Structure formats: structure tokens, C-alpha cells
Amino acid sequence: MGVDVGMRTLFGQPKITERPNPAQHATETDLSETERQLAGRLMRINHAGEVAAQGLYQGQALTARLPHIRQQMERAALEENDHLDWCEKRARELGTHVSILNPLWYTGSAAIGALAGLAGDKWSLGFVAETEKQVVKHLEEHLTQLPEHDDKSRAILEQMKEDESHHATVALEAGGAELPEPVKKLMGLTSKIMTRTAFWW
Ligand SMILES: [Fe+2]
Ligand SMILES: [Fe+2]
């Protein structure tokens, strides 16, 4: 099952929720070539981040010891698929491709998620919560970098920000522990490498 989810995430059509695409009601505005390129790159980074989020949630689910914890996290994992879908559509609308390194982001995150899971549920949930918090900060940055009038991309990132913040709360309420500061720093560093790389590839 884990392999199936991985293959769908990378190459197929992942299972999404009933929620509509937030960009659906935003109007497409005229973007200059430079703006379109920048927005496309930012959406590619966000897509790569969502691929990594899938890996993380899968790794977490593989090692979760308590079945009710797995269930609680399932909805969050499904919402990550919405994000994946919205970001990919938007990146393509902006005329760009998704990151060619997605398989690497996915397997890397799944491995990290599973490792965190081996340390116990409270640590793997803490890891999910911290990841989500860092993603919220990252999305805030992207919202300031996106072309002002790219309403479609904005609508997607706004909804994602709201979801990620909710996912962090869910993981904490399920029993996630606060991670040690050096681990948080290391996570920030890893995501920087990923976002810088996905900007180009
Ligand atoms: Fe997400
Ligand atoms: Fe999330």
C-alpha cells in the first residue's frame, strides 16, 4: 500500500478530498513573462514541498504504533493530496513542469518520517507538527514573493496555509511532542536545500 501511494504521488493521480480547488473562483490576470516564470517556479517549489509532505505522512503512517493515531492523521494526509493537485495544476497553467527531483524528495521524506516514527508516536507527531509550522512560515514568505496580482496562485497558497496550520494542531493534539531546538534547525536547513533546488529543477 505504501508503494502504491508513493507511485500515485509521483506519477499518477493521488486520491483527493471533496474540496474544490481554491483557484477556481479567482480570475486569471495578465502576467508579464518574468512574473509568470517566477510564479511558476514558486508553485513548483510548493509542489515539491507537498510531495515531501506525502512522503512524511506515509513514513509516519508506516511506523505509527497506535491505530487511532494513524486514523487521525489520515485526513491531513488526504488534504496534502489536494495541495499536491492544486500546485501541480497551477504550475502547469503557468507554463512550467514539476520538479524532476520529486522521487528524491518523496523517498527522502518517507525515510525521515519512518525514522521519526521509530522513535515513537509522540516524536513522529512532533515532527509532523514542526514541519507544518515551518511550512506555514514558508508559505507566508511565498505570499510576499508572488506577483501581486497572481490571484489564482494566491488563493491556493492562502488555503494551504490555513490547512497546514490546522494539521500542526491536529498532530499536537494527537500527542506530538515539542522537538529539540537543534532538530528544528536541521529541518529548516534541509527544507532550504529543497526549496533552492526545486526553484531551478
Ligand atoms: Fe500541504
Ligand atoms: Fe499539511
Coordinates of C-alpha atoms and ligand atoms in Angstrom, one line a residue:
M1 CA 0.0 0.0 0.0
G2 CA 2.8 2.3 0.9
V3 CA 4.4 1.8 -2.5
D4 CA 1.1 2.3 -4.3
V5 CA 0.6 5.7 -2.5
G6 CA 4.2 6.6 -3.4
M7 CA 3.7 5.8 -7.1
R8 CA 0.4 7.7 -7.2
T9 CA 2.0 10.7 -5.6
L10 CA 4.9 10.8 -8.1
F11 CA 3.4 9.6 -11.3
G12 CA -0.3 9.2 -11.1
Q13 CA -3.5 10.8 -9.8
P14 CA -3.4 10.9 -6.0
K15 CA -6.7 10.4 -4.1
I16 CA -8.1 13.9 -3.2
T17 CA -10.8 15.1 -1.0
E18 CA -14.2 16.6 -1.8
R19 CA -12.9 20.2 -1.5
P20 CA -12.9 22.5 -4.6
N21 CA -9.8 24.0 -5.9
P22 CA -9.4 27.4 -4.3
A23 CA -8.2 28.9 -7.5
Q24 CA -11.4 28.1 -9.2
H25 CA -13.1 31.4 -8.4
A26 CA -10.1 33.6 -8.8
T27 CA -9.7 35.2 -12.2
E28 CA -6.7 34.7 -14.3
T29 CA -4.8 38.0 -14.7
D30 CA -2.3 39.2 -17.2
L31 CA 1.2 38.3 -16.0
S32 CA 4.4 39.5 -17.7
E33 CA 6.8 36.8 -18.9
T34 CA 9.1 37.4 -15.8
E35 CA 6.1 37.3 -13.4
R36 CA 4.8 34.1 -15.0
Q37 CA 8.2 32.5 -14.7
L38 CA 8.7 33.5 -11.1
A39 CA 5.2 32.4 -10.1
G40 CA 5.7 29.1 -11.9
R41 CA 8.9 28.4 -10.1
L42 CA 7.4 29.2 -6.7
M43 CA 4.5 26.9 -7.4
R44 CA 7.0 24.2 -8.4
I45 CA 8.7 24.6 -5.1
N46 CA 5.3 24.3 -3.3
H47 CA 4.5 21.2 -5.3
A48 CA 7.8 19.6 -4.3
G49 CA 7.1 20.5 -0.7
E50 CA 3.7 18.7 -1.0
V51 CA 5.4 15.7 -2.5
A52 CA 7.7 15.7 0.6
A53 CA 4.7 16.1 2.9
Q54 CA 3.2 13.0 1.3
G55 CA 6.4 11.1 2.0
L56 CA 6.4 12.3 5.5
Y57 CA 2.8 11.3 6.2
Q58 CA 3.4 7.9 4.6
G59 CA 6.5 7.3 6.6
Q60 CA 4.7 8.3 9.7
A61 CA 1.7 6.0 9.0
L62 CA 4.1 3.1 8.3
T63 CA 5.6 3.3 11.8
A64 CA 2.6 4.7 13.8
R65 CA 2.1 2.3 16.7
L66 CA -1.4 3.3 17.8
P67 CA -4.1 2.7 15.1
H68 CA -6.2 5.7 16.2
I69 CA -3.2 8.0 15.6
R70 CA -2.9 6.7 12.1
Q71 CA -6.6 7.4 11.6
Q72 CA -6.4 10.9 13.0
M73 CA -3.6 11.7 10.6
E74 CA -5.3 10.2 7.5
R75 CA -7.5 13.3 6.8
A76 CA -4.4 15.5 7.0
A77 CA -2.6 13.2 4.6
L78 CA -5.5 13.4 2.2
E79 CA -5.6 17.1 2.3
E80 CA -1.9 17.1 1.4
N81 CA -3.0 15.4 -1.8
D82 CA -5.4 18.3 -2.5
H83 CA -2.4 20.6 -2.2
L84 CA -0.3 18.4 -4.5
D85 CA -3.1 18.5 -7.1
W86 CA -3.7 22.3 -6.8
C87 CA 0.0 23.2 -7.0
E88 CA 0.7 20.9 -10.0
K89 CA -2.3 22.3 -11.9
R90 CA -1.2 25.9 -11.2
A91 CA 2.5 25.2 -12.1
R92 CA 1.3 23.8 -15.4
E93 CA -1.0 26.7 -16.1
L94 CA 1.9 28.9 -15.5
G95 CA 3.7 27.0 -18.2
T96 CA 6.2 25.1 -16.2
H97 CA 6.9 21.5 -15.1
V98 CA 7.0 19.9 -11.7
S99 CA 10.4 19.2 -10.0
I100 CA 12.3 16.4 -11.7
L101 CA 13.7 15.5 -8.3
N102 CA 10.3 14.7 -6.8
P103 CA 11.2 11.0 -6.4
L104 CA 14.1 12.1 -4.3
W105 CA 12.0 14.4 -2.1
Y106 CA 9.5 11.7 -1.6
T107 CA 11.8 8.9 -0.6
G108 CA 13.9 11.1 1.5
S109 CA 10.9 12.4 3.5
A110 CA 9.4 9.0 3.8
A111 CA 12.7 7.7 5.2
I112 CA 12.9 10.6 7.7
G113 CA 9.2 10.2 8.6
A114 CA 9.7 6.5 9.2
L115 CA 12.8 7.1 11.3
A116 CA 11.0 9.7 13.4
G117 CA 8.3 7.0 13.8
L118 CA 10.8 4.5 15.1
A119 CA 11.5 7.0 17.9
G120 CA 7.8 6.7 18.9
D121 CA 4.5 8.2 18.1
K122 CA 5.0 11.3 20.2
W123 CA 8.2 12.2 18.3
S124 CA 6.8 11.4 14.8
L125 CA 3.8 13.5 15.6
G126 CA 6.0 16.2 16.9
F127 CA 8.0 16.0 13.7
V128 CA 4.8 16.4 11.6
A129 CA 3.7 19.4 13.7
E130 CA 7.0 21.1 13.4
T131 CA 7.2 20.5 9.7
E132 CA 3.7 22.0 9.3
K133 CA 4.7 25.1 11.3
Q134 CA 7.7 25.6 9.2
V135 CA 5.6 25.2 6.0
V136 CA 3.2 27.9 7.3
K137 CA 6.2 30.3 7.7
H138 CA 7.5 29.3 4.2
L139 CA 4.1 30.0 2.6
E140 CA 3.9 33.4 4.2
E141 CA 7.2 34.2 2.5
H142 CA 6.0 32.9 -0.8
L143 CA 2.9 35.0 -0.5
T144 CA 5.1 38.1 -0.3
Q145 CA 7.2 37.0 -3.2
L146 CA 4.4 36.1 -5.6
P147 CA 3.4 38.7 -8.2
E148 CA 0.8 40.9 -6.5
H149 CA -2.0 40.1 -9.0
D150 CA -1.5 36.4 -9.4
D151 CA -4.8 35.8 -7.7
K152 CA -5.0 32.1 -8.6
S153 CA -1.7 31.1 -7.0
R154 CA -2.5 33.3 -4.0
A155 CA -5.9 31.7 -3.5
I156 CA -4.2 28.3 -3.4
L157 CA -1.4 29.3 -1.0
E158 CA -3.8 31.0 1.3
Q159 CA -5.9 27.9 1.6
M160 CA -2.8 25.7 2.1
K161 CA -1.6 28.0 4.8
E162 CA -4.8 27.6 6.7
D163 CA -4.7 23.8 6.2
E164 CA -1.1 23.4 7.3
S165 CA -1.7 25.3 10.5
H166 CA -4.7 23.1 11.2
H167 CA -2.5 20.0 10.5
A168 CA 0.0 21.2 13.1
T169 CA -2.7 21.5 15.7
V170 CA -4.1 18.0 14.8
A171 CA -0.6 16.5 15.2
L172 CA -0.1 18.3 18.6
E173 CA -3.5 17.3 19.9
A174 CA -2.8 13.6 18.9
G175 CA 0.1 13.8 21.3
G176 CA 3.0 15.3 19.3
A177 CA 6.0 16.4 21.4
E178 CA 7.9 19.7 21.0
L179 CA 11.2 18.8 19.2
P180 CA 14.6 19.8 20.5
E181 CA 15.9 23.1 19.0
P182 CA 18.9 21.5 17.0
V183 CA 16.4 19.2 15.3
K184 CA 14.2 22.1 14.3
K185 CA 17.3 23.9 12.9
L186 CA 18.3 20.9 10.9
M187 CA 14.8 20.6 9.5
G188 CA 14.9 24.3 8.4
L189 CA 18.2 23.7 6.7
T190 CA 17.0 20.6 4.9
S191 CA 14.0 22.4 3.6
K192 CA 16.1 25.3 2.4
I193 CA 18.2 22.9 0.3
M194 CA 15.0 21.5 -1.2
T195 CA 13.4 24.9 -2.0
R196 CA 16.5 26.3 -3.5
T197 CA 17.0 23.2 -5.7
A198 CA 13.3 23.0 -6.8
F199 CA 13.5 26.6 -7.9
W200 CA 15.7 25.5 -10.8
W201 CA 14.8 21.9 -11.3
Ligands
FE1 FE 0.3 20.7 2.3
FE2 FE -0.1 19.8 6.0

